[in-house]
XYZ file of C-alpha atoms in Angstrom:
743
model
C 3.553 -6.064 -18.875
C 3.767 -2.383 -18.065
C 6.360 -1.433 -15.419
C 4.380 -1.476 -11.852
C 4.975 0.320 -8.813
C 2.675 -1.674 -6.621
C 0.975 -4.830 -6.598
C -2.113 -5.613 -4.279
C -2.656 -9.328 -3.567
C -6.474 -9.095 -2.725
C -7.597 -13.019 -2.624
C -5.561 -16.104 -3.759
C -5.629 -15.377 -7.685
C -6.778 -11.808 -7.657
C -4.191 -9.110 -7.872
C -4.792 -5.388 -8.383
C -1.808 -3.659 -10.594
C -0.354 -0.073 -10.043
C 1.207 1.209 -12.896
C 4.440 3.149 -12.414
C 3.830 5.880 -14.707
C 0.385 6.293 -12.859
C 2.020 6.276 -9.420
C 4.711 8.766 -10.568
C 2.281 11.420 -11.920
C -0.173 10.876 -9.082
C 2.710 11.613 -6.463
C 3.749 14.588 -8.638
C 0.283 15.968 -8.868
C -0.303 15.777 -5.058
C 3.400 17.150 -3.941
C 2.648 19.871 -6.416
C -0.535 21.121 -4.534
C 1.090 20.563 -1.208
C 4.208 22.434 -2.516
C 2.077 25.183 -4.120
C 1.538 26.428 -0.395
C 5.016 28.067 -0.064
C 5.286 28.983 -4.005
C 7.135 25.769 -5.218
C 4.581 23.596 -7.237
C 7.126 23.159 -9.892
C 9.347 21.453 -7.229
C 6.999 19.458 -5.839
C 5.667 18.095 -8.940
C 9.151 17.209 -10.196
C 10.446 15.440 -7.015
C 7.007 13.308 -7.162
C 7.687 12.816 -10.881
C 11.284 11.230 -10.284
C 10.985 9.682 -7.291
C 10.611 6.063 -7.876
C 12.254 6.200 -11.224
C 14.444 3.373 -10.131
C 11.444 0.948 -10.171
C 11.825 0.957 -13.904
C 14.825 -1.576 -13.429
C 14.350 -5.441 -14.156
C 15.676 -6.048 -10.602
C 12.815 -4.257 -9.025
C 10.020 -5.387 -11.271
C 11.161 -9.046 -10.831
C 11.318 -8.099 -6.721
C 7.615 -6.695 -6.985
C 6.109 -9.631 -8.800
C 7.757 -12.745 -6.795
C 7.775 -11.022 -3.404
C 3.997 -10.340 -3.857
C 3.261 -13.843 -5.032
C 2.178 -12.641 -8.415
C 4.907 -14.769 -10.013
C 6.180 -18.094 -8.206
C 9.541 -18.724 -7.203
C 11.246 -20.738 -4.498
C 13.483 -17.870 -3.304
C 12.112 -14.460 -2.370
C 14.079 -11.566 -3.944
C 16.123 -8.636 -1.714
C 14.978 -5.073 -1.829
C 16.684 -3.042 -4.373
C 17.700 0.333 -4.565
C 14.954 2.428 -6.398
C 15.765 5.864 -4.637
C 19.259 6.513 -6.236
C 18.477 7.136 -9.608
C 16.113 10.037 -9.590
C 18.697 12.006 -7.300
C 21.485 11.095 -10.003
C 19.366 12.169 -12.873
C 18.848 15.388 -10.987
C 22.589 16.125 -10.604
C 23.043 15.363 -14.424
C 19.992 17.783 -15.398
C 20.302 20.757 -13.285
C 23.323 23.085 -12.216
C 24.624 23.498 -8.731
C 21.915 24.901 -6.008
C 19.016 23.245 -7.910
C 19.891 19.605 -8.058
C 20.796 18.911 -4.517
C 17.355 19.677 -2.915
C 15.695 17.272 -5.347
C 18.637 14.581 -4.702
C 18.296 14.960 -1.084
C 14.208 14.585 -1.204
C 14.396 11.596 -3.722
C 17.371 9.717 -2.213
C 15.999 9.684 1.308
C 12.101 9.335 0.295
C 12.149 5.827 2.201
C 15.309 5.620 4.427
C 15.063 9.424 5.410
C 17.058 12.606 4.545
C 20.681 11.729 4.481
C 23.963 13.121 5.696
C 25.883 14.806 2.786
C 28.909 12.952 4.046
C 29.635 9.753 6.187
C 29.129 10.156 9.871
C 30.425 7.270 11.633
C 27.627 7.535 14.128
C 24.870 7.585 11.437
C 24.954 5.241 8.382
C 24.297 6.207 4.819
C 25.268 9.466 2.929
C 24.048 11.402 -0.138
C 27.547 11.512 -1.556
C 27.746 7.965 -1.683
C 24.654 7.485 -3.527
C 25.333 9.640 -6.183
C 28.390 7.723 -7.117
C 25.929 4.692 -8.357
C 25.603 5.987 -11.771
C 25.103 2.313 -13.050
C 21.846 2.789 -11.342
C 20.551 5.363 -13.760
C 22.357 4.013 -16.801
C 20.625 0.699 -17.122
C 17.268 1.759 -17.184
C 17.690 5.259 -18.859
C 16.367 3.640 -21.992
C 13.285 2.339 -20.303
C 12.095 5.538 -18.941
C 9.442 7.344 -20.912
C 10.654 10.519 -22.623
C 8.190 13.038 -21.318
C 9.402 11.798 -17.782
C 12.837 12.965 -18.399
C 11.865 16.639 -19.805
C 13.714 19.513 -17.688
C 11.385 21.765 -15.805
C 11.936 25.336 -14.920
C 12.073 25.854 -11.227
C 11.569 29.069 -9.343
C 13.622 30.040 -6.166
C 12.890 28.481 -3.258
C 9.561 29.889 -1.392
C 9.438 32.069 -4.364
C 11.471 34.626 -2.789
C 15.406 35.004 -1.610
C 16.212 33.087 1.612
C 18.565 32.955 4.209
C 21.205 30.184 3.983
C 20.298 29.168 7.532
C 16.961 28.334 6.685
C 17.548 26.172 3.632
C 17.503 23.164 5.483
C 13.919 23.876 6.404
C 12.849 24.505 2.927
C 14.106 20.961 2.090
C 12.573 19.398 4.767
C 9.354 21.031 3.886
C 9.960 19.755 -0.169
C 10.767 16.144 1.562
C 7.539 16.368 3.440
C 5.510 16.984 0.503
C 6.995 14.206 -1.449
C 6.503 11.649 1.461
C 2.963 12.406 2.174
C 2.055 12.812 -1.709
C 3.632 9.193 -2.116
C 2.293 7.568 0.750
C -1.112 8.917 0.082
C -1.188 7.897 -3.715
C 0.074 4.367 -2.649
C -2.508 4.178 0.113
C -5.276 4.883 -2.480
C -4.138 2.003 -4.443
C -3.374 -0.337 -1.758
C -6.145 0.395 0.852
C -8.737 2.522 -0.813
C -11.211 1.997 1.908
C -8.788 3.616 4.596
C -7.890 6.406 2.061
C -11.496 7.612 1.808
C -11.617 8.096 5.537
C -9.303 10.828 5.435
C -10.109 14.419 5.442
C -13.410 14.488 6.754
C -13.031 17.610 8.929
C -14.747 21.171 8.900
C -12.988 24.153 8.011
C -11.710 26.441 10.489
C -14.487 28.976 9.250
C -16.891 26.671 10.415
C -15.456 25.878 13.582
C -14.905 29.562 13.987
C -18.919 30.040 13.716
C -19.297 27.045 16.538
C -16.930 28.942 18.404
C -18.922 32.121 18.745
C -22.008 29.825 19.875
C -19.982 28.212 22.593
C -18.517 32.109 23.638
C -22.095 33.303 23.887
C -23.345 30.494 25.682
C -20.296 30.726 28.168
C -20.894 34.518 28.580
C -24.503 34.058 29.482
C -23.903 31.265 32.119
C -20.996 32.667 33.849
C -21.278 34.309 37.177
C -20.812 38.158 37.461
C -17.353 37.949 39.179
C -14.480 39.959 38.921
C -12.106 37.311 37.452
C -15.026 36.497 34.727
C -15.016 40.135 33.923
C -11.289 40.531 33.466
C -11.397 37.324 31.417
C -14.020 38.702 28.999
C -11.741 41.622 28.668
C -8.855 39.430 27.677
C -11.198 37.250 25.051
C -12.053 40.903 23.727
C -8.684 41.866 23.178
C -7.470 38.615 21.482
C -10.377 38.895 19.027
C -9.371 42.296 18.243
C -5.972 41.453 17.578
C -6.860 38.536 15.314
C -6.750 41.056 12.231
C -3.443 42.075 12.784
C -0.785 41.429 10.187
C 0.731 37.714 10.557
C 3.755 37.067 12.290
C 4.871 36.736 15.990
C 2.320 37.229 18.842
C 2.193 36.925 22.535
C -0.379 36.507 25.164
C 0.816 37.268 28.798
C -1.950 36.498 30.947
C -1.413 35.693 34.596
C -2.506 31.865 35.736
C -6.352 31.655 35.965
C -6.763 34.182 33.033
C -8.344 31.969 30.421
C -5.434 31.604 27.999
C -6.729 28.384 26.746
C -9.934 29.908 25.543
C -8.631 33.694 24.747
C -5.801 32.278 22.587
C -8.192 29.892 20.570
C -10.257 33.047 19.977
C -7.234 34.797 18.694
C -6.268 32.122 16.364
C -10.002 31.646 14.902
C -10.160 35.206 14.169
C -6.551 35.419 12.823
C -7.240 32.331 10.613
C -10.552 33.646 9.325
C -8.811 37.080 8.358
C -5.720 35.567 6.830
C -6.859 32.358 5.432
C -4.736 30.177 7.690
C -5.183 26.591 7.401
C -5.058 25.015 10.869
C -3.983 25.553 14.339
C -1.496 23.755 16.224
C -1.414 24.135 19.848
C 1.914 22.678 21.426
C 2.230 22.015 25.205
C 5.264 20.986 27.122
C 4.055 18.227 29.212
C 1.848 15.113 27.915
C 0.822 14.780 31.467
C -1.536 18.163 30.670
C -2.335 17.625 26.958
C -5.418 15.804 27.675
C -7.273 18.363 29.105
C -6.556 21.039 26.880
C -7.664 18.696 24.086
C -10.906 17.720 25.925
C -11.703 21.283 26.351
C -11.421 21.773 22.530
C -13.062 18.658 21.680
C -16.061 19.623 23.641
C -16.222 22.746 21.638
C -15.506 21.680 17.996
C -16.216 18.049 18.139
C -14.135 14.966 18.341
C -12.924 14.516 14.753
C -11.929 18.188 14.315
C -9.307 18.039 17.266
C -6.338 15.688 16.694
C -4.440 14.873 19.790
C -0.312 13.534 18.674
C 1.657 12.416 21.477
C 2.888 9.415 23.354
C 0.221 8.859 25.860
C -2.818 8.116 23.353
C -5.416 5.369 24.313
C -5.991 3.198 21.163
C -9.437 2.423 22.579
C -10.772 5.802 22.427
C -8.880 6.970 19.268
C -10.957 6.495 15.946
C -9.301 5.509 13.050
C -10.065 8.647 11.231
C -8.254 10.569 14.052
C -5.392 8.080 13.993
C -5.072 8.573 10.066
C -5.170 12.350 10.627
C -2.282 12.300 13.430
C -0.108 10.637 10.744
C 0.067 13.965 8.671
C -1.699 16.248 10.756
C -4.313 16.712 8.337
C -7.057 18.287 10.548
C -7.951 21.706 11.525
C -6.689 21.775 15.165
C -3.820 19.521 16.373
C -2.837 19.490 20.099
C 0.419 18.037 20.450
C 3.657 18.379 22.535
C 6.705 20.539 22.313
C 8.864 17.246 21.751
C 6.722 16.139 18.676
C 6.682 19.699 17.190
C 10.263 20.791 17.285
C 11.793 17.403 17.054
C 9.840 16.929 13.911
C 11.142 20.310 12.452
C 14.827 18.730 12.881
C 13.710 15.169 11.996
C 14.945 13.200 8.930
C 12.792 10.192 9.130
C 9.846 9.908 6.719
C 7.303 9.426 9.572
C 8.529 12.629 11.411
C 8.692 14.637 8.486
C 5.431 13.970 6.883
C 3.558 16.211 8.455
C 5.386 19.239 8.216
C 4.122 20.797 5.006
C 0.738 20.973 6.839
C 2.400 23.611 9.147
C 2.439 26.099 5.957
C -0.028 28.834 6.528
C -0.869 27.776 9.829
C -0.829 29.167 13.272
C 1.287 27.674 16.069
C 0.504 28.383 19.710
C 3.174 27.763 22.083
C 1.777 27.079 25.562
C 3.832 27.745 28.531
C 6.536 29.518 26.244
C 8.734 30.012 28.998
C 9.650 26.156 29.102
C 11.020 26.380 25.569
C 14.741 24.550 26.803
C 17.583 27.115 26.634
C 20.279 24.447 25.512
C 17.987 24.364 21.998
C 16.996 27.977 21.797
C 18.932 29.241 19.072
C 17.932 26.439 16.536
C 14.271 26.658 17.813
C 13.865 30.622 17.547
C 15.727 30.393 14.080
C 13.376 27.620 12.732
C 10.349 29.828 14.078
C 11.395 32.941 12.480
C 11.962 30.576 9.120
C 8.339 29.412 9.514
C 7.232 32.865 9.867
C 9.113 34.668 6.980
C 8.975 32.250 4.147
C 6.140 29.530 4.933
C 3.093 31.897 6.441
C 3.175 30.846 9.685
C 1.862 33.035 12.886
C 3.422 31.998 16.106
C 1.640 33.053 19.481
C 3.665 32.999 22.728
C 1.287 32.099 25.280
C 2.746 32.262 29.002
C 1.916 33.895 32.398
C 5.787 34.467 32.639
C 6.942 35.755 29.274
C 10.476 34.811 28.513
C 13.168 37.366 26.835
C 12.928 35.976 23.463
C 13.861 39.049 21.594
C 16.902 40.858 20.723
C 20.326 39.681 21.834
C 20.045 36.179 23.943
C 23.046 35.657 26.310
C 24.351 39.113 26.934
C 28.022 39.428 26.015
C 28.679 35.352 26.473
C 30.631 34.000 23.388
C 27.476 31.850 22.798
C 24.987 34.798 22.454
C 22.738 35.209 19.665
C 20.034 37.279 18.172
C 16.389 35.901 19.052
C 13.364 37.408 17.598
C 13.652 40.722 16.292
C 12.923 43.188 19.083
C 9.977 44.850 17.397
C 8.646 41.516 15.838
C 6.362 40.360 18.674
C 2.889 41.872 19.077
C 1.347 41.671 22.381
C -2.329 41.157 22.207
C -3.344 41.938 25.644
C -3.527 45.640 26.688
C -1.785 47.152 29.749
C -0.258 43.913 31.263
C 0.858 45.696 34.343
C -2.394 46.654 35.426
C -3.621 43.277 34.357
C -1.326 41.759 36.620
C -2.505 43.665 39.695
C -6.066 43.333 38.938
C -5.579 39.681 38.765
C -3.380 39.212 41.847
C -4.740 36.237 43.846
C -1.583 35.247 45.919
C 1.056 37.044 47.817
C 4.736 35.221 47.005
C 6.642 35.493 50.221
C 10.490 35.030 49.567
C 13.017 34.204 51.998
C 14.081 37.088 54.107
C 17.827 36.399 53.516
C 19.509 33.901 51.113
C 21.258 32.233 54.106
C 17.859 31.398 55.564
C 17.744 27.446 54.833
C 15.305 25.080 55.928
C 15.234 21.332 56.827
C 12.824 18.952 55.565
C 11.743 18.450 59.282
C 10.730 22.125 59.430
C 8.899 22.113 56.476
C 6.993 19.061 57.321
C 6.060 20.876 60.397
C 5.079 24.016 58.631
C 2.933 21.997 56.515
C 1.031 20.640 59.019
C -0.107 23.698 60.227
C -2.372 23.757 57.027
C -5.801 21.967 56.239
C -5.014 22.218 52.334
C -1.535 22.667 51.335
C 0.702 21.835 48.240
C 4.553 21.690 48.477
C 6.844 21.339 45.696
C 10.298 20.477 45.660
C 13.255 20.302 43.138
C 13.834 16.342 42.763
C 12.110 13.059 43.094
C 14.238 12.008 46.379
C 13.292 15.152 48.346
C 9.598 14.559 47.001
C 10.039 10.932 48.765
C 11.903 12.169 51.912
C 9.586 14.825 52.844
C 6.425 12.536 52.226
C 7.727 10.078 54.619
C 7.607 12.657 57.287
C 3.812 13.533 56.597
C 0.931 11.703 58.063
C -0.581 8.508 56.281
C -3.246 9.916 53.591
C -0.644 12.571 52.126
C -0.388 12.582 48.680
C 2.581 12.105 46.638
C 3.241 13.107 42.896
C 6.674 12.435 41.025
C 8.014 10.908 38.150
C 8.464 7.740 40.047
C 4.843 6.985 39.443
C 3.642 6.015 36.048
C 1.539 8.610 34.109
C -1.475 6.641 34.786
C -0.912 7.010 38.674
C -0.326 10.635 38.263
C -3.488 11.275 36.361
C -5.596 9.140 39.036
C -3.883 10.906 42.262
C -4.429 14.554 40.631
C -8.256 13.279 40.287
C -8.293 12.565 43.731
C -6.759 15.561 44.699
C -9.041 17.618 42.845
C -12.102 15.925 44.459
C -11.189 16.444 47.838
C -10.384 19.956 47.198
C -13.710 20.423 45.896
C -15.237 18.605 48.996
C -13.617 21.254 51.079
C -11.490 18.059 52.744
C -8.333 18.125 54.248
C -5.507 17.283 51.663
C -1.680 17.546 51.902
C 0.259 17.060 48.728
C 4.185 16.765 48.131
C 4.990 17.218 44.652
C 8.040 17.620 42.307
C 7.512 20.310 39.543
C 5.217 18.168 37.267
C 2.077 19.924 38.823
C 3.389 23.379 38.358
C 2.382 23.885 34.322
C -1.056 23.593 33.078
C -2.742 21.694 35.990
C -6.029 23.006 36.719
C -5.738 22.807 40.701
C -6.437 25.497 43.388
C -4.903 25.419 46.661
C -5.243 28.435 49.579
C -1.514 27.756 50.121
C 1.643 26.556 48.235
C 5.259 26.137 49.469
C 7.999 25.740 46.894
C 11.574 25.102 47.125
C 14.106 27.678 45.918
C 13.736 27.306 41.899
C 13.865 29.869 38.942
C 11.404 32.499 38.952
C 9.230 31.075 36.444
C 8.883 28.044 38.273
C 7.759 29.793 41.476
C 5.186 31.929 39.560
C 3.786 28.750 38.027
C 3.728 27.324 41.370
C 1.975 30.054 42.563
C -0.655 29.774 39.835
C -1.753 26.666 41.719
C -2.777 28.682 44.631
C -6.088 30.821 44.810
C -6.404 29.894 41.113
C -10.224 30.806 41.036
C -9.466 34.180 43.215
C -12.242 32.734 45.840
C -10.050 34.167 48.785
C -10.101 37.512 47.081
C -13.963 37.542 47.900
C -13.186 37.312 51.603
C -10.510 40.271 51.354
C -7.478 37.821 51.541
C -4.618 36.378 49.277
C -3.310 33.171 48.641
C 0.165 32.413 50.132
C 2.921 31.261 48.038
C 5.992 30.579 50.675
C 9.250 30.114 48.995
C 12.068 27.963 51.014
C 15.687 27.526 50.484
C 16.317 23.759 51.356
C 19.557 22.326 52.841
C 20.196 20.515 49.369
C 20.516 22.717 46.641
C 18.999 22.316 43.249
C 20.346 19.659 40.943
C 23.326 20.834 38.780
C 22.277 21.904 35.193
C 19.555 24.265 34.362
C 17.652 23.813 37.657
C 20.473 25.230 39.552
C 21.099 28.201 37.116
C 17.544 29.195 37.493
C 17.833 28.962 41.273
C 20.950 30.749 41.416
C 19.378 33.555 39.331
C 16.348 33.914 41.732
C 18.863 33.985 44.621
C 20.408 37.173 43.170
C 17.300 38.807 42.424
C 16.521 38.178 46.238
C 19.874 39.636 47.241
C 19.416 42.695 45.108
C 15.972 43.147 45.376
C 15.252 47.132 45.784
C 11.497 46.852 46.041
C 11.393 47.071 42.218
C 9.350 43.798 42.371
C 6.285 44.334 44.487
C 4.803 41.231 43.798
C 7.345 39.263 42.096
C 4.710 38.795 39.107
C 5.273 41.740 37.259
C 6.623 41.569 33.406
C 9.783 43.462 34.493
C 10.488 40.653 37.093
C 10.504 37.922 34.446
C 12.172 39.996 31.754
C 15.119 40.612 34.524
C 15.045 37.023 35.385
C 15.276 35.591 31.981
C 17.844 37.933 30.921
C 20.016 37.347 33.934
C 19.145 33.522 33.356
C 20.145 33.108 29.830
C 23.568 34.799 30.468
C 24.399 31.730 32.630
C 23.995 29.501 29.934
C 26.800 27.863 28.285
C 25.166 26.821 25.091
C 22.029 27.680 23.051
C 22.888 25.130 20.389
C 23.380 21.897 22.429
C 22.537 19.744 19.182
C 25.369 21.801 17.031
C 22.704 22.568 14.743
C 24.744 25.291 13.076
C 27.573 22.851 11.924
C 25.260 20.270 10.664
C 22.603 22.522 8.673
C 23.852 26.157 8.602
C 27.517 26.413 8.399
C 28.097 24.865 4.939
C 24.221 25.781 3.370
C 25.831 27.706 0.562
C 27.514 24.515 -0.794
C 24.354 22.536 0.088
C 26.180 20.172 2.248
C 23.857 19.300 4.859
C 24.159 16.453 7.757
C 20.468 15.858 8.019
C 20.863 12.461 10.004
C 23.138 13.669 12.449
C 21.129 16.811 13.169
C 17.959 14.554 13.689
C 20.082 12.181 15.986
C 21.426 15.154 18.443
C 18.263 17.187 18.149
C 16.580 15.444 21.393
C 14.474 18.016 23.814
C 14.397 14.978 26.301
C 17.995 13.666 27.287
C 16.934 10.275 28.027
C 20.676 8.836 27.516
C 21.389 6.103 29.792
C 17.684 6.257 31.001
C 15.730 2.859 31.384
C 11.772 2.423 31.178
C 10.169 -0.246 33.616
C 6.560 -1.332 33.161
C 5.162 -1.483 36.636
C 2.210 -3.336 38.240
C -0.226 -0.262 38.766
C -4.196 -1.163 38.321
C -4.791 -1.961 34.588
C -0.732 -2.346 34.191
C -0.998 -5.816 35.613
C -3.251 -6.975 33.127
C -1.292 -5.438 30.170
C 1.896 -6.911 31.430
C 0.362 -10.410 31.223
C -0.780 -9.562 27.835
C 2.789 -8.852 26.985
C 4.139 -11.988 28.304
C 1.550 -13.789 26.120
C 1.304 -11.737 22.843
C 4.597 -9.935 22.611
C 5.129 -6.247 21.756
C 2.203 -5.705 19.562
C 2.137 -1.893 18.560
C -1.172 -1.154 20.143
C -0.235 -2.921 23.570
C 2.939 -0.893 23.656
C 1.125 2.045 23.194
C -1.227 1.550 26.101
C 1.810 0.415 28.245
C 3.280 3.798 27.910
C 0.842 4.810 30.601
C 2.546 2.107 32.971
C 5.991 2.973 32.514
C 8.660 4.642 34.797
C 12.051 5.872 33.836
C 14.985 5.571 36.033
C 18.889 6.283 35.418
C 21.165 3.660 34.695
C 22.636 3.584 38.421
C 19.177 2.650 39.809
C 18.357 0.189 37.075
C 21.577 -1.530 37.622
C 20.672 -1.812 41.423
C 16.999 -2.993 40.559
C 18.389 -5.614 38.038
C 21.192 -6.917 40.608
C 18.554 -7.362 43.115
C 16.093 -9.137 41.067
C 13.668 -6.716 41.064
C 13.092 -6.458 37.586
C 13.152 -8.828 34.315
C 13.093 -8.702 30.502
C 10.443 -9.863 28.725
C 10.355 -9.392 24.680
C 12.770 -6.693 25.202
C 10.939 -4.913 27.818
C 12.083 -4.695 31.402
C 9.177 -5.305 33.703
C 8.251 -5.274 37.500
C 9.331 -8.761 38.993
C 8.289 -8.453 42.595
C 5.116 -7.468 44.063
C 6.651 -4.779 46.489
C 8.457 -3.099 43.880
C 5.603 -0.450 43.100
C 3.897 1.418 45.753
C 0.104 2.588 45.169
C 1.072 5.758 46.994
C 4.746 6.591 46.162
C 5.292 4.723 42.987
C 8.556 2.936 42.101
C 10.561 2.150 45.071
C 14.408 2.524 44.933
C 17.449 2.384 47.299
C 16.306 -0.517 48.893
C 12.753 0.979 49.971
C 11.302 -2.055 48.511
C 12.825 -4.330 51.536
C 11.010 -2.551 54.026
C 7.816 -2.832 51.728
C 8.206 -6.412 51.279
C 8.865 -6.924 55.224
C 5.855 -4.928 56.199
C 3.784 -7.309 53.913
């Protein structure tokens, strides 16, 4: 029998056979098409052609026939190494620089991109794989001659590439291979599923739909000042869409319609420059659904793919789930974590989508929330995408961070960000726009020594019918909430995501009905939550956080119609902000308050944010917390990359020591019972993510010692009825005792 790549057992005695030669050429052709987007079709073809050469071995052919049931044997065969042979052949065939990228991709196409040398914390290394010469020698005579012919390879991306971008180029090649391999295999093993892929409209067609939507929106909109301004912003964005691809920014105060205007720019830019898709990245999963819903209402469900951890399996079609695997759709709405951790990932499932970023548009919503401790590798990779892979990047925010030129001042960790002249602002006359759209007066403390107790803050809040107060920690939120009347809303990450979303809906309903509403919240409500209070209070924090909080005040400008502004009152609590980035931001704001010489009339001017971010970044100890430079840049000329170590270290959410607890909130009760009966089935675990609360190790151990939680199928779940409060969420520090006693 001809050597096989796959055997598909359809029924008892009905088998389908996928010849190895057919699979190699099928994968090669697909990978070639993908890599052609960045001018390296021949690289894609070669790694596809050689990726499974190890399957010509007797051991693999025996393994696949027996383990599939085609041949009978009492003893199943262990998996065999079929990925080293192609990597070794690359080293034999090509000179330095050329063979290593091929070897990384082929050797890692199942296990993930390897480290060059062993790292005690991460198993596997490419150097070890390359020492397995016998893997190739045993099968050399069985490989068809045409597969071994040397192919002429062009330079990476067709142009000279900087050494610190080589890791990105290899990861793009790897993405082409693993997606091509998966798609070719899927077509043989599950043709029905394969044929459900790719049924999306083009961006050109969506552009026409968008024009119809905008026309209806304009005709139906009230003739208000704010809508006039939004229309002007929209026009500026459409005009800027024809500009040369690269870096762009849209600096618009909260409520200026960035979600619609940035999409208008992206669609025009895609039409003008033949871009393939639009990726909209958002900092928080808590607000991603509302953005995706806006776009789905315009473009249709099947053209907008959400990719984040809070997806609901019941509302996701199979077509949308398939598109989320490799981002093969015109519009992707995802999170910063998903986007950037994928760009530094080594696993096949995370890297598979990356080649679909080529010749695309990335919109970074709330760009000020890019984490400073990862800023150097993030900006370097964004520059790589723009310079070598045809990507245009839009920085969208009301509080534009200082990401150009020297970042960090004269500190030893300072670095060069985006070139100063590279970012094109799409909105004209930002300073005038800031004044026109002013809807809130920010009242800063008169002195940096003016501290207030939570009792004093509670008293002030009670003087208002509708008020939002944002504090810096979950403990401050709980303590202040305990001083407020019954019916006051509480929002913090001690509440599961489902609880947070339900609470925000209730708050919006009371605001709409003009009922009294008091809300005590952590900063989770600041970015992107479409909510409108006449008065907000904010504990001292970074100026960007203060501005975001102010964006929840008089959002729609209704008070302006009566000649008033909303009030955003900043107070200095008795307890300082937590040590770390939040403390650095608060300290920088304190410095601005202390030195303010009336330069900042509103505290919302672009100059204020530029001054704040430059000062804030000067306080950062390290812009490369993941140590990407030593793992992926320093030895780039020798092609000695530590891909697996970099992937392990690049984690935007530092959850070391954190433990997740599944809680009994609404549907969570029934889902936990299903978990007990069925075990951790994938669909069930995805649904349970909405009913999970993360706590630190100390609080976890206290709950465990008190018998308030138990382990079920490897998951920690609520074990006592009084542990989760329907208002405040998970109770800590013995608070559950009072709850149980009251009941």
